[in-house]
PDB file of C-alpha atoms in Angstrom:
ATOM      1  CA  MET G   1       0.000   0.000   0.000  1.00 48.00           C
ATOM      2  CA  ALA G   2       2.895   2.344   0.695  1.00 57.00           C
ATOM      3  CA  ALA G   3       3.948   2.019  -2.959  1.00 53.00           C
ATOM      4  CA  ARG G   4       0.536   3.300  -4.082  1.00 49.00           C
ATOM      5  CA  VAL G   5       0.926   6.320  -1.817  1.00 57.00           C
ATOM      6  CA  GLU G   6       4.253   7.126  -3.475  1.00 70.00           C
ATOM      7  CA  ALA G   7       2.962   6.677  -7.041  1.00 77.00           C
ATOM      8  CA  GLU G   8      -0.080   5.149  -8.703  1.00 84.00           C
ATOM      9  CA  LEU G   9       0.254   1.692 -10.169  1.00 86.00           C
ATOM     10  CA  THR G  10      -0.517   2.567 -13.783  1.00 88.00           C
ATOM     11  CA  THR G  11       1.597  -0.024 -15.581  1.00 89.00           C
ATOM     12  CA  SER G  12       2.181  -3.724 -15.197  1.00 84.00           C
ATOM     13  CA  ALA G  13       5.926  -3.035 -14.997  1.00 87.00           C
ATOM     14  CA  ARG G  14       5.357  -0.831 -11.934  1.00 89.00           C
ATOM     15  CA  LEU G  15       3.197  -3.549 -10.341  1.00 86.00           C
ATOM     16  CA  VAL G  16       6.003  -6.073 -10.919  1.00 84.00           C
ATOM     17  CA  GLU G  17       8.473  -3.707  -9.216  1.00 86.00           C
ATOM     18  CA  VAL G  18       6.215  -3.345  -6.180  1.00 88.00           C
ATOM     19  CA  ILE G  19       5.633  -7.106  -5.921  1.00 82.00           C
ATOM     20  CA  ALA G  20       9.342  -7.890  -6.302  1.00 82.00           C
ATOM     21  CA  ALA G  21      10.220  -5.369  -3.592  1.00 83.00           C
ATOM     22  CA  ALA G  22       7.654  -6.897  -1.222  1.00 82.00           C
ATOM     23  CA  ILE G  23       9.089 -10.419  -1.432  1.00 78.00           C
ATOM     24  CA  PRO G  24      11.882 -11.201   1.064  1.00 76.00           C
ATOM     25  CA  ALA G  25      15.279 -11.851  -0.524  1.00 73.00           C
ATOM     26  CA  ALA G  26      15.353 -15.465   0.710  1.00 68.00           C
ATOM     27  CA  ALA G  27      12.090 -16.258  -1.116  1.00 67.00           C
ATOM     28  CA  ARG G  28      12.935 -14.536  -4.415  1.00 67.00           C
ATOM     29  CA  HIS G  29      14.803 -17.505  -5.867  1.00 67.00           C
ATOM     30  CA  THR G  30      11.959 -20.015  -5.648  1.00 67.00           C
ATOM     31  CA  GLY G  31       8.706 -20.448  -7.531  1.00 66.00           C
ATOM     32  CA  GLY G  32       9.529 -18.617 -10.738  1.00 73.00           C
ATOM     33  CA  HIS G  33       8.776 -14.970 -11.453  1.00 78.00           C
ATOM     34  CA  PRO G  34       7.696 -13.088  -8.324  1.00 76.00           C
ATOM     35  CA  ALA G  35       4.601 -11.589  -9.976  1.00 81.00           C
ATOM     36  CA  LYS G  36       3.450 -14.815 -11.658  1.00 80.00           C
ATOM     37  CA  ARG G  37       0.700 -15.626  -9.160  1.00 82.00           C
ATOM     38  CA  THR G  38      -0.507 -12.031  -8.993  1.00 84.00           C
ATOM     39  CA  PHE G  39      -0.983 -11.852 -12.755  1.00 85.00           C
ATOM     40  CA  GLN G  40      -2.554 -15.325 -12.766  1.00 86.00           C
ATOM     41  CA  ALA G  41      -5.045 -14.198 -10.111  1.00 88.00           C
ATOM     42  CA  LEU G  42      -5.857 -11.043 -12.080  1.00 88.00           C
ATOM     43  CA  ARG G  43      -6.396 -13.062 -15.282  1.00 88.00           C
ATOM     44  CA  ILE G  44      -8.642 -15.574 -13.508  1.00 88.00           C
ATOM     45  CA  GLU G  45     -10.758 -12.810 -11.981  1.00 90.00           C
ATOM     46  CA  VAL G  46     -10.984 -10.572 -15.066  1.00 92.00           C
ATOM     47  CA  ASN G  47     -11.906 -13.491 -17.334  1.00 90.00           C
ATOM     48  CA  ARG G  48     -14.192 -15.029 -14.701  1.00 93.00           C
ATOM     49  CA  GLU G  49     -12.553 -18.362 -15.389  1.00 90.00           C
ATOM     50  CA  LEU G  50     -13.795 -20.078 -12.233  1.00 92.00           C
ATOM     51  CA  GLU G  51     -17.374 -18.936 -12.858  1.00 94.00           C
ATOM     52  CA  ALA G  52     -17.150 -20.271 -16.415  1.00 93.00           C
ATOM     53  CA  LEU G  53     -15.848 -23.610 -15.146  1.00 93.00           C
ATOM     54  CA  GLU G  54     -18.599 -23.821 -12.502  1.00 94.00           C
ATOM     55  CA  GLY G  55     -21.217 -23.368 -15.235  1.00 94.00           C
ATOM     56  CA  MET G  56     -19.544 -25.588 -17.808  1.00 95.00           C
ATOM     57  CA  LEU G  57     -18.944 -28.683 -15.674  1.00 96.00           C
ATOM     58  CA  PRO G  58     -22.597 -29.503 -14.861  1.00 95.00           C
ATOM     59  CA  ALA G  59     -23.605 -28.779 -18.462  1.00 96.00           C
ATOM     60  CA  ALA G  60     -20.869 -31.042 -19.825  1.00 96.00           C
ATOM     61  CA  LEU G  61     -21.775 -33.845 -17.418  1.00 97.00           C
ATOM     62  CA  ASP G  62     -25.496 -33.541 -18.231  1.00 95.00           C
ATOM     63  CA  SER G  63     -24.812 -33.704 -21.967  1.00 96.00           C
ATOM     64  CA  LEU G  64     -23.033 -37.063 -21.844  1.00 97.00           C
ATOM     65  CA  ALA G  65     -24.882 -40.154 -23.029  1.00 96.00           C
ATOM     66  CA  LEU G  66     -24.668 -43.485 -21.229  1.00 97.00           C
ATOM     67  CA  GLY G  67     -21.057 -44.679 -21.545  1.00 97.00           C
ATOM     68  CA  GLY G  68     -19.851 -41.154 -22.358  1.00 97.00           C
ATOM     69  CA  ARG G  69     -16.610 -39.987 -20.816  1.00 98.00           C
ATOM     70  CA  ILE G  70     -15.335 -36.639 -19.637  1.00 98.00           C
ATOM     71  CA  ALA G  71     -11.700 -35.722 -19.009  1.00 98.00           C
ATOM     72  CA  VAL G  72     -10.780 -32.378 -17.497  1.00 97.00           C
ATOM     73  CA  LEU G  73      -7.296 -30.882 -17.269  1.00 96.00           C
ATOM     74  CA  ALA G  74      -6.857 -28.327 -14.497  1.00 94.00           C
ATOM     75  CA  TYR G  75      -3.778 -26.140 -14.325  1.00 91.00           C
ATOM     76  CA  HIS G  76      -4.079 -24.745 -10.801  1.00 91.00           C
ATOM     77  CA  SER G  77      -5.556 -25.810  -7.499  1.00 91.00           C
ATOM     78  CA  LEU G  78      -8.692 -23.645  -7.685  1.00 93.00           C
ATOM     79  CA  GLU G  79      -9.716 -25.253 -10.980  1.00 94.00           C
ATOM     80  CA  ASP G  80      -8.819 -28.717  -9.732  1.00 95.00           C
ATOM     81  CA  ARG G  81     -10.910 -28.274  -6.592  1.00 96.00           C
ATOM     82  CA  LEU G  82     -13.977 -27.324  -8.675  1.00 96.00           C
ATOM     83  CA  VAL G  83     -13.479 -30.346 -10.942  1.00 97.00           C
ATOM     84  CA  LYS G  84     -12.894 -32.663  -7.976  1.00 97.00           C
ATOM     85  CA  HIS G  85     -16.091 -31.538  -6.240  1.00 96.00           C
ATOM     86  CA  ALA G  86     -18.195 -31.698  -9.423  1.00 96.00           C
ATOM     87  CA  LEU G  87     -17.049 -35.255 -10.121  1.00 97.00           C
ATOM     88  CA  ARG G  88     -17.462 -36.274  -6.477  1.00 96.00           C
ATOM     89  CA  ASP G  89     -21.081 -35.085  -6.589  1.00 94.00           C
ATOM     90  CA  VAL G  90     -21.958 -37.380  -9.517  1.00 95.00           C
ATOM     91  CA  THR G  91     -19.842 -40.389  -8.503  1.00 96.00           C
ATOM     92  CA  THR G  92     -21.052 -40.855  -4.930  1.00 92.00           C
ATOM     93  CA  SER G  93     -24.325 -42.268  -3.717  1.00 89.00           C
ATOM     94  CA  ARG G  94     -26.774 -39.792  -2.216  1.00 85.00           C
ATOM     95  CA  ALA G  95     -28.214 -42.487   0.076  1.00 86.00           C
ATOM     96  CA  PRO G  96     -27.527 -42.563   3.805  1.00 86.00           C
ATOM     97  CA  ARG G  97     -24.718 -45.001   4.622  1.00 86.00           C
ATOM     98  CA  ASP G  98     -26.889 -47.180   6.851  1.00 85.00           C
ATOM     99  CA  LEU G  99     -29.663 -47.649   4.278  1.00 85.00           C
ATOM    100  CA  PRO G 100     -29.874 -51.435   3.646  1.00 87.00           C
ATOM    101  CA  VAL G 101     -31.260 -51.136   0.094  1.00 87.00           C
ATOM    102  CA  VAL G 102     -30.345 -48.105  -1.984  1.00 83.00           C
ATOM    103  CA  PRO G 103     -33.046 -46.838  -4.356  1.00 86.00           C
ATOM    104  CA  ASP G 104     -31.868 -46.544  -7.956  1.00 86.00           C
ATOM    105  CA  GLU G 105     -32.402 -42.764  -8.052  1.00 86.00           C
ATOM    106  CA  LEU G 106     -29.849 -42.330  -5.235  1.00 88.00           C
ATOM    107  CA  LEU G 107     -27.102 -44.340  -6.943  1.00 89.00           C
ATOM    108  CA  PRO G 108     -24.255 -42.442  -8.633  1.00 94.00           C
ATOM    109  CA  THR G 109     -24.590 -41.647 -12.333  1.00 95.00           C
ATOM    110  CA  PHE G 110     -20.840 -41.630 -13.038  1.00 96.00           C
ATOM    111  CA  THR G 111     -17.789 -43.650 -12.062  1.00 97.00           C
ATOM    112  CA  LEU G 112     -14.300 -42.209 -11.744  1.00 97.00           C
ATOM    113  CA  LEU G 113     -11.787 -43.336 -14.351  1.00 97.00           C
ATOM    114  CA  THR G 114      -8.845 -41.838 -12.471  1.00 95.00           C
ATOM    115  CA  LYS G 115      -7.792 -42.518  -8.917  1.00 93.00           C
ATOM    116  CA  GLY G 116      -7.454 -38.977  -7.650  1.00 92.00           C
ATOM    117  CA  ALA G 117      -5.804 -36.569 -10.033  1.00 95.00           C
ATOM    118  CA  GLU G 118      -3.372 -37.916 -12.605  1.00 96.00           C
ATOM    119  CA  ARG G 119      -0.157 -35.918 -12.797  1.00 96.00           C
ATOM    120  CA  PRO G 120       2.384 -35.682 -15.619  1.00 95.00           C
ATOM    121  CA  SER G 121       5.390 -37.982 -15.515  1.00 95.00           C
ATOM    122  CA  ASP G 122       8.861 -36.643 -14.771  1.00 95.00           C
ATOM    123  CA  GLU G 123       9.727 -37.306 -18.414  1.00 96.00           C
ATOM    124  CA  GLU G 124       6.808 -35.216 -19.678  1.00 95.00           C
ATOM    125  CA  THR G 125       7.602 -32.398 -17.261  1.00 94.00           C
ATOM    126  CA  ALA G 126      11.229 -32.428 -18.433  1.00 95.00           C
ATOM    127  CA  THR G 127      10.197 -32.017 -22.074  1.00 96.00           C
ATOM    128  CA  ASN G 128       7.281 -29.674 -21.291  1.00 95.00           C
ATOM    129  CA  PRO G 129       7.772 -27.688 -18.052  1.00 91.00           C
ATOM    130  CA  ARG G 130       4.337 -26.074 -18.387  1.00 89.00           C
ATOM    131  CA  ALA G 131       2.773 -29.498 -17.852  1.00 92.00           C
ATOM    132  CA  ALA G 132       4.104 -29.619 -14.279  1.00 91.00           C
ATOM    133  CA  SER G 133       0.995 -28.035 -12.772  1.00 91.00           C
ATOM    134  CA  ALA G 134      -1.522 -30.028 -14.835  1.00 95.00           C
ATOM    135  CA  ARG G 135      -3.982 -32.373 -13.108  1.00 97.00           C
ATOM    136  CA  LEU G 136      -6.258 -34.741 -15.039  1.00 97.00           C
ATOM    137  CA  ARG G 137      -9.528 -36.126 -13.697  1.00 98.00           C
ATOM    138  CA  ALA G 138     -11.900 -38.308 -15.715  1.00 98.00           C
ATOM    139  CA  ALA G 139     -15.272 -39.994 -15.273  1.00 98.00           C
ATOM    140  CA  GLN G 140     -17.721 -42.119 -17.274  1.00 98.00           C
ATOM    141  CA  ARG G 141     -21.520 -42.047 -17.222  1.00 98.00           C
ATOM    142  CA  ILE G 142     -22.805 -45.396 -15.946  1.00 97.00           C
ATOM    143  CA  LYS G 143     -26.464 -44.499 -15.483  1.00 93.00           C
ATOM    144  CA  GLU G 144     -28.944 -42.048 -16.967  1.00 88.00           C
ATOM    145  CA  SER G 145     -29.455 -38.733 -15.173  1.00 77.00           C
ATOM    146  CA  ARG G 146     -31.027 -38.636 -11.751  1.00 53.00           C
TER     147      ARG G 146
END
């Protein structure tokens, strides 16, 4: 905030300077460019990427026919969390655990094709460093919609 008092932040270069100055020297050599996460957060917010993903996932799942598959690549934890929760909602039973016989309408409509999130191999990350943050989750429709 003190930097804004001195001069307005009117350029991205000035924002980078302020961010770089705010990071302790010991932490400057890890995690790539010091302003990377700030610009990523700005892009996500300006483009409403998480809102788009929240709207797209249910629509994509609803559009799949019996046997249809969906695979989603997420490149940061906020996206991955949305995908994880959306797939959890359609792959778990909505019946109470102690119910002896589960009605068909409470059974899951999808099954997971991945155990957790699949991550790129060391070999792939070596040839494509941008793949390092990627997480893949996939599911298949096993029953018509609820």
